[in-house]
Amino acid sequence: MISFELTDEQREMQTMVRKFVKNEIIPVAAEYDRTSEMPWPIINKAFDIGLWNFNLPARYGGLELDHVTEAILIEELSFGCLGISGAWDGNTLALTPILIAGTEEQQDRWLPQFAESPVLAAFCLTEPSAGSDAAGMLTRAEKDGDDYILNGTKCFITHGGISNMYTVFAKTERGKGTKGISAFLVAGDAPGVSMGKVEDKLGDRASHIAEVIFENVRVPGKDLLGKEGAGFKIAMQTLDRTRMSIGAAAVGVARRALEESIEYAKTRTQFGKPIGGHQAISFMLADMATKVEAARSLVLLAASEIDAHRIDPKYGAMCKLFAGDIAMEVTVDAVQIHGGYGYMKDYPVEKLMRDAKILQIYEGTQQVQRMVISGILLS
Ligand code: COS
């Protein structure tokens, strides 16, 4: 049997987050977009009411959400503001490698802090000259006794420079390609860790994105994740689980653009009737709504496959690809429906359009998603 019915618990959490978004996020989203400040008051409130730490295991005080529930909640948060949603859920990406490859001892040492206070974590893969070609990274970790010495610069890092824990991917052996990459857990206050350039972005502005610089950082051998050389696989396995949440965020952005457009089409009058009464607009709304539903279906498929432990990288890639593209299309259409007003900051749709663009870029560009999907189809 196939069902899109939410469980009582999922519905309850969806209602709770929807209420939080309406009361706490939507009223301040434009201001965070303007200032580009980290939304600490919202994160602190989320922590206080127990809605923080989506994927932190329950044994460490986290919510330990399944992926379907996570997708439902990310859609709601991103309906309110993509940047705030990214700041809220940035830890999920950074914690996933330790959940995949961390030993019990490593998890016991690193994870309890996340339930004690709303501290941050960051996933450090991308570098200035290694974006889509993640294996082309220059950051290196050289063995020194039982420790490693880490040197390099990571860029475009969510929570970069303000995190308590970094999951860092670095070359431990040159000339071995993807098999020469290892993953490490690094404390935010370790000597030699610093914040580089803080990015000033087109959209997604409430999410803090910065460079992280590692300069002769001593990493104890006990903080190597998995085996030496397993880092690239750990990074890919992480993205296989997290790309669906970008799809869910895209659905939230697109649904908001659709709802704003429906409301506007009902109230804006031209040529003697509400613009929704003109087929030029009503057919656009019909197409936008169809795209939102189709994207959500693909996100839920990807999420439920992960929950069923059938992890097929193509589903995460497909839903990120499809939902990211429809978010861009739907938000552009929303601006068009709003006409001149849509281009002004008085209405939220211009922000939605600026926000949507990043959904086609981060956690792998749309072109990388096609590489993943076609690679599987042809393998
Ligand atoms: N799960 C497990 N292993 C995987 C894997 C996955 N999803 N994807 C690749 N691997 C393994 C391959 O099996 C291969 O191992 P073997 O050599 O033992 O066969 C190895 O990793 C290398 O794979 P591949 O040759 O496909 O690697 P490429 O260097 O060609 O890179 C892409 C593939 C482009 C898909 C990868 O670099 C990528 O995802 N890039 C984008 C990174 C990204 O999303 N960055 C955003 C920043 S994170 S916010």
XYZ file of C-alpha atoms and ligand atoms in Angstrom:
428
model
C 0.000 0.000 0.000
C 1.228 3.506 -0.797
C 0.154 6.307 1.496
C 0.959 9.996 1.875
C -0.973 10.076 5.169
C 1.047 11.647 7.992
C 1.162 9.876 11.348
C -0.422 11.637 14.329
C 3.045 12.467 15.619
C 4.156 13.906 12.267
C 0.989 16.011 12.026
C 1.490 17.271 15.581
C 5.099 18.295 14.871
C 4.109 19.871 11.551
C 1.433 21.946 13.320
C 3.888 22.994 16.023
C 6.550 24.072 13.505
C 3.946 25.780 11.288
C 2.822 27.826 14.299
C 6.433 28.650 15.186
C 7.102 29.739 11.595
C 4.002 31.952 11.504
C 4.688 33.636 14.862
C 8.480 33.685 15.110
C 9.988 33.433 11.617
C 7.750 35.127 9.035
C 7.553 38.428 10.992
C 11.375 38.753 11.111
C 12.450 37.067 7.851
C 12.747 40.310 5.858
C 14.863 41.905 8.583
C 17.304 38.966 8.701
C 17.410 39.081 4.904
C 18.398 42.750 5.150
C 20.986 42.444 7.932
C 22.284 38.955 7.089
C 22.753 38.309 10.794
C 22.788 34.858 12.334
C 19.250 34.299 13.716
C 20.381 33.438 17.248
C 17.132 34.468 19.005
C 15.214 32.011 16.812
C 17.745 29.224 17.296
C 17.648 29.758 21.067
C 13.831 29.572 21.063
C 13.913 26.436 18.906
C 16.326 24.884 21.394
C 14.192 25.906 24.387
C 11.046 24.279 22.996
C 12.913 21.101 21.995
C 12.785 21.563 18.219
C 16.551 21.746 17.695
C 18.861 18.801 16.833
C 16.733 17.022 14.221
C 19.095 14.088 13.677
C 20.852 13.945 17.049
C 20.201 10.467 18.498
C 17.671 10.349 21.332
C 20.285 8.766 23.611
C 22.164 12.093 23.460
C 19.003 14.163 23.971
C 18.174 14.783 20.311
C 14.965 14.368 18.319
C 16.369 11.515 16.162
C 13.817 12.259 13.465
C 13.254 9.870 10.600
C 13.919 11.419 7.197
C 10.241 11.725 6.209
C 9.482 13.746 9.354
C 12.608 15.822 8.791
C 11.435 16.581 5.230
C 7.991 17.647 6.470
C 9.503 20.026 9.035
C 12.158 21.456 6.697
C 9.398 22.281 4.197
C 7.622 24.265 6.921
C 10.766 26.107 8.061
C 11.729 27.007 4.503
C 8.186 28.221 3.848
C 9.035 30.817 6.504
C 12.609 31.606 5.437
C 15.187 29.514 3.597
C 18.124 31.193 5.349
C 16.709 30.624 8.823
C 15.851 27.040 7.879
C 19.456 26.542 6.726
C 20.805 27.978 9.971
C 18.416 25.703 11.899
C 19.269 22.543 9.995
C 22.972 23.180 9.258
C 23.950 20.859 12.096
C 22.194 17.919 10.440
C 24.701 17.888 7.572
C 27.679 18.183 9.917
C 26.460 15.496 12.308
C 25.622 12.933 9.616
C 29.257 11.777 9.040
C 29.714 10.963 12.733
C 26.397 9.082 12.717
C 27.520 7.090 9.661
C 31.140 6.415 10.561
C 31.755 7.451 14.172
C 32.527 4.862 16.807
C 30.429 4.751 19.979
C 33.374 6.310 21.813
C 33.554 9.193 19.308
C 29.805 9.750 19.471
C 29.891 9.704 23.283
C 32.643 12.319 23.299
C 31.316 14.679 20.614
C 27.537 14.504 20.586
C 26.222 15.250 24.131
C 27.240 18.946 23.828
C 24.519 19.478 21.207
C 21.758 18.735 23.711
C 23.306 20.867 26.457
C 23.051 24.168 24.578
C 22.302 25.301 21.006
C 25.867 24.889 19.748
C 26.721 24.576 16.067
C 28.549 22.136 13.836
C 29.832 22.523 10.281
C 30.550 20.194 7.354
C 33.826 21.204 5.699
C 34.194 19.689 2.235
C 34.228 22.510 -0.345
C 37.384 24.473 -1.119
C 38.093 27.472 -3.329
C 39.413 25.212 -6.101
C 37.418 22.051 -5.274
C 33.648 22.517 -5.525
C 31.963 19.996 -7.809
C 35.274 18.132 -8.038
C 35.313 17.444 -4.317
C 38.206 14.989 -4.671
C 40.419 17.822 -5.964
C 40.792 19.247 -2.453
C 44.126 20.681 -1.317
C 43.582 20.560 2.460
C 46.008 18.018 3.854
C 46.354 16.100 7.088
C 49.868 14.840 7.697
C 50.646 12.151 10.231
C 52.730 13.280 13.214
C 53.103 10.458 15.735
C 49.565 9.470 16.731
C 48.208 12.839 15.612
C 47.558 14.581 12.298
C 48.511 18.138 11.382
C 45.749 19.783 9.381
C 46.351 22.628 6.918
C 44.002 24.170 4.373
C 41.063 26.452 3.700
C 37.442 25.407 3.307
C 34.931 27.806 1.793
C 31.167 28.395 1.631
C 30.801 26.650 4.995
C 27.440 26.914 6.791
C 28.230 27.900 10.416
C 31.852 28.405 9.350
C 33.969 29.922 12.111
C 31.166 29.834 14.711
C 30.956 26.082 15.315
C 31.961 23.880 18.223
C 32.642 20.939 15.922
C 33.908 20.679 12.350
C 33.677 17.581 10.197
C 36.679 18.116 7.966
C 37.711 16.236 4.830
C 41.410 16.312 4.002
C 44.024 14.509 1.923
C 46.048 12.048 3.957
C 47.760 10.537 0.930
C 48.582 12.331 -2.304
C 48.240 10.591 -5.651
C 45.539 8.220 -4.429
C 42.584 10.308 -5.652
C 39.379 9.765 -3.734
C 41.053 6.986 -1.714
C 43.573 9.444 -0.296
C 40.909 11.478 1.524
C 40.097 11.056 5.219
C 37.498 12.574 7.538
C 38.228 14.192 10.897
C 36.359 15.714 13.809
C 37.909 19.014 14.839
C 37.008 21.184 17.825
C 36.039 24.754 17.018
C 38.416 26.072 19.683
C 41.400 23.976 18.590
C 44.492 26.194 18.142
C 44.890 27.091 14.455
C 41.174 27.054 13.544
C 39.913 30.451 12.425
C 37.182 32.115 10.439
C 38.072 33.590 7.044
C 35.866 35.661 4.762
C 32.194 35.871 5.714
C 30.143 35.731 2.507
C 27.713 38.478 1.463
C 25.077 36.575 -0.498
C 22.341 37.204 -3.084
C 19.797 35.231 -1.046
C 19.677 32.720 1.810
C 21.034 35.618 3.793
C 20.099 34.554 7.333
C 22.402 31.585 7.030
C 25.996 32.339 8.094
C 28.394 31.154 5.383
C 32.136 31.674 5.784
C 35.594 30.335 5.080
C 37.224 28.179 7.728
C 41.005 28.206 7.883
C 43.011 25.355 9.400
C 46.600 26.307 10.126
C 48.794 23.613 11.676
C 45.827 22.262 13.626
C 46.801 19.228 15.683
C 44.075 16.577 15.438
C 44.392 13.552 17.732
C 44.340 10.207 15.887
C 41.252 9.233 17.908
C 39.327 11.910 15.966
C 39.814 10.237 12.579
C 36.341 9.179 11.348
C 36.319 5.675 9.934
C 39.530 4.422 8.376
C 42.242 6.489 6.729
C 41.196 6.894 3.074
C 37.475 6.419 3.775
C 36.716 10.153 3.852
C 35.388 10.575 0.306
C 32.937 7.697 0.718
C 31.780 9.138 4.055
C 31.212 12.527 2.390
C 29.218 10.959 -0.470
C 27.194 8.768 1.895
C 26.407 11.896 3.909
C 25.160 13.773 0.845
C 23.068 10.722 -0.139
C 21.127 11.263 3.093
C 21.014 15.056 3.192
C 20.243 16.076 -0.399
C 16.618 15.156 0.156
C 16.405 17.906 2.785
C 17.456 20.468 0.147
C 14.585 19.106 -1.947
C 12.259 19.582 1.032
C 13.517 23.152 1.525
C 12.863 23.822 -2.169
C 9.279 22.597 -1.793
C 8.807 24.985 1.143
C 10.115 27.975 -0.842
C 7.981 27.076 -3.881
C 4.852 26.511 -1.777
C 5.279 29.926 -0.150
C 5.646 31.564 -3.588
C 2.514 29.750 -4.750
C 0.471 30.775 -1.687
C 1.589 34.401 -1.952
C 0.637 34.356 -5.649
C -2.816 32.855 -5.042
C -3.552 35.510 -2.441
C -2.355 38.278 -4.734
C -4.312 36.881 -7.703
C -7.490 37.010 -5.632
C -7.045 40.593 -4.514
C -5.257 42.433 -7.310
C -7.761 43.773 -9.832
C -6.937 44.614 -13.449
C -9.209 44.966 -16.468
C -12.212 44.995 -14.133
C -11.651 41.725 -12.280
C -9.157 39.971 -9.956
C -6.127 38.904 -12.009
C -6.802 35.273 -11.020
C -9.883 35.546 -13.221
C -7.642 35.918 -16.269
C -6.507 32.643 -17.769
C -2.995 34.042 -18.261
C -2.635 34.019 -14.462
C -4.880 31.111 -13.432
C -3.028 28.678 -15.716
C 0.287 29.838 -14.248
C -1.065 29.090 -10.760
C -2.247 25.655 -11.899
C 1.223 24.824 -13.250
C 2.947 26.136 -10.109
C 0.700 24.048 -7.825
C 1.266 20.920 -9.925
C 5.045 21.377 -9.722
C 4.946 21.798 -5.932
C 2.953 18.578 -5.470
C 5.200 16.623 -7.857
C 8.353 17.862 -6.108
C 6.989 16.980 -2.666
C 6.124 13.471 -3.868
C 9.705 12.940 -5.047
C 11.112 14.303 -1.760
C 8.900 11.942 0.238
C 9.963 9.025 -1.962
C 13.657 9.845 -1.401
C 13.132 10.292 2.347
C 11.109 7.113 2.777
C 13.691 5.067 0.854
C 16.383 6.271 3.283
C 14.131 5.426 6.239
C 13.657 1.940 4.771
C 17.488 1.613 4.615
C 17.385 1.419 0.818
C 19.882 4.173 0.193
C 20.023 4.811 -3.516
C 21.969 8.026 -4.237
C 19.861 8.711 -7.322
C 16.694 9.480 -5.341
C 18.344 12.173 -3.203
C 19.899 13.616 -6.361
C 16.612 13.459 -8.290
C 14.576 15.226 -5.651
C 17.236 17.911 -5.107
C 17.460 18.411 -8.884
C 13.728 18.499 -9.548
C 12.629 20.431 -6.467
C 15.506 22.926 -6.789
C 14.520 23.661 -10.374
C 10.815 23.982 -9.654
C 11.558 26.344 -6.726
C 13.428 28.588 -9.158
C 10.653 28.402 -11.776
C 7.811 28.906 -9.320
C 9.447 31.865 -7.587
C 10.199 33.542 -10.942
C 6.535 33.027 -11.892
C 5.441 34.435 -8.523
C 7.382 37.641 -9.206
C 5.801 37.790 -12.679
C 2.294 37.387 -11.254
C 2.983 40.223 -8.807
C 4.167 42.406 -11.716
C 5.990 45.591 -10.716
C 5.119 45.024 -7.055
C 6.828 41.638 -7.197
C 10.117 43.354 -7.950
C 9.849 45.538 -4.862
C 10.928 44.596 -1.359
C 7.422 45.387 -0.020
C 6.315 41.904 -1.116
C 8.081 38.687 -0.099
C 8.339 37.153 -3.568
C 11.551 38.929 -4.646
C 13.284 37.414 -1.585
C 11.892 33.976 -2.448
C 13.317 34.296 -5.968
C 16.750 35.325 -4.655
C 16.666 32.538 -2.062
C 15.660 29.887 -4.615
C 18.824 30.247 -6.690
C 21.050 28.648 -4.060
C 18.869 25.506 -4.147
C 20.257 24.838 -7.623
C 23.833 25.202 -6.386
C 24.577 23.982 -2.851
C 24.992 20.345 -1.766
C 26.001 19.707 -5.368
C 24.945 21.752 -8.383
C 22.110 20.527 -10.591
C 24.825 19.356 -12.995
C 26.414 17.210 -10.250
C 22.982 15.691 -9.501
C 22.731 14.696 -13.164
C 26.200 13.124 -12.930
C 25.058 11.076 -9.921
C 21.763 10.008 -11.536
C 23.199 9.164 -14.960
C 26.183 7.394 -13.368
C 23.761 5.044 -11.607
C 21.547 4.562 -14.678
C 24.534 3.598 -16.801
C 26.478 1.563 -14.245
N 28.354 6.223 -1.769
C 29.448 5.443 -1.566
N 30.543 5.526 -2.352
C 30.529 6.407 -3.354
C 29.446 7.231 -3.616
C 28.318 7.115 -2.773
N 27.222 7.860 -2.967
N 29.704 8.009 -4.679
C 30.946 7.679 -5.085
N 31.434 6.702 -4.270
C 32.712 6.031 -4.396
C 32.801 5.349 -5.759
O 32.247 4.038 -5.695
C 34.283 5.319 -5.985
O 34.848 4.265 -5.235
P 35.710 3.104 -5.984
O 36.875 3.854 -6.567
O 36.063 2.192 -4.862
O 34.811 2.537 -7.014
C 34.767 6.621 -5.363
O 33.766 6.995 -4.407
C 34.921 7.729 -6.363
O 33.697 7.923 -7.044
P 33.609 8.761 -8.390
O 34.637 8.260 -9.345
O 32.180 8.779 -8.822
O 34.073 10.220 -7.878
P 34.248 11.562 -8.651
O 35.508 12.190 -8.204
O 34.019 11.356 -10.112
O 33.074 12.493 -8.049
C 30.880 13.456 -7.792
C 31.757 12.219 -8.156
C 30.944 14.544 -8.833
C 29.465 12.900 -7.700
C 31.308 14.010 -6.400
O 32.584 14.593 -6.448
C 30.333 15.035 -5.885
O 29.284 14.695 -5.346
N 30.685 16.325 -6.013
C 29.880 17.408 -5.475
C 30.182 17.602 -4.055
C 29.142 18.424 -3.401
O 27.974 18.103 -3.413
N 29.586 19.516 -2.816
C 28.725 20.386 -2.144
C 29.332 20.723 -0.857
S 28.632 19.968 0.467
S 27.463 21.364 1.098
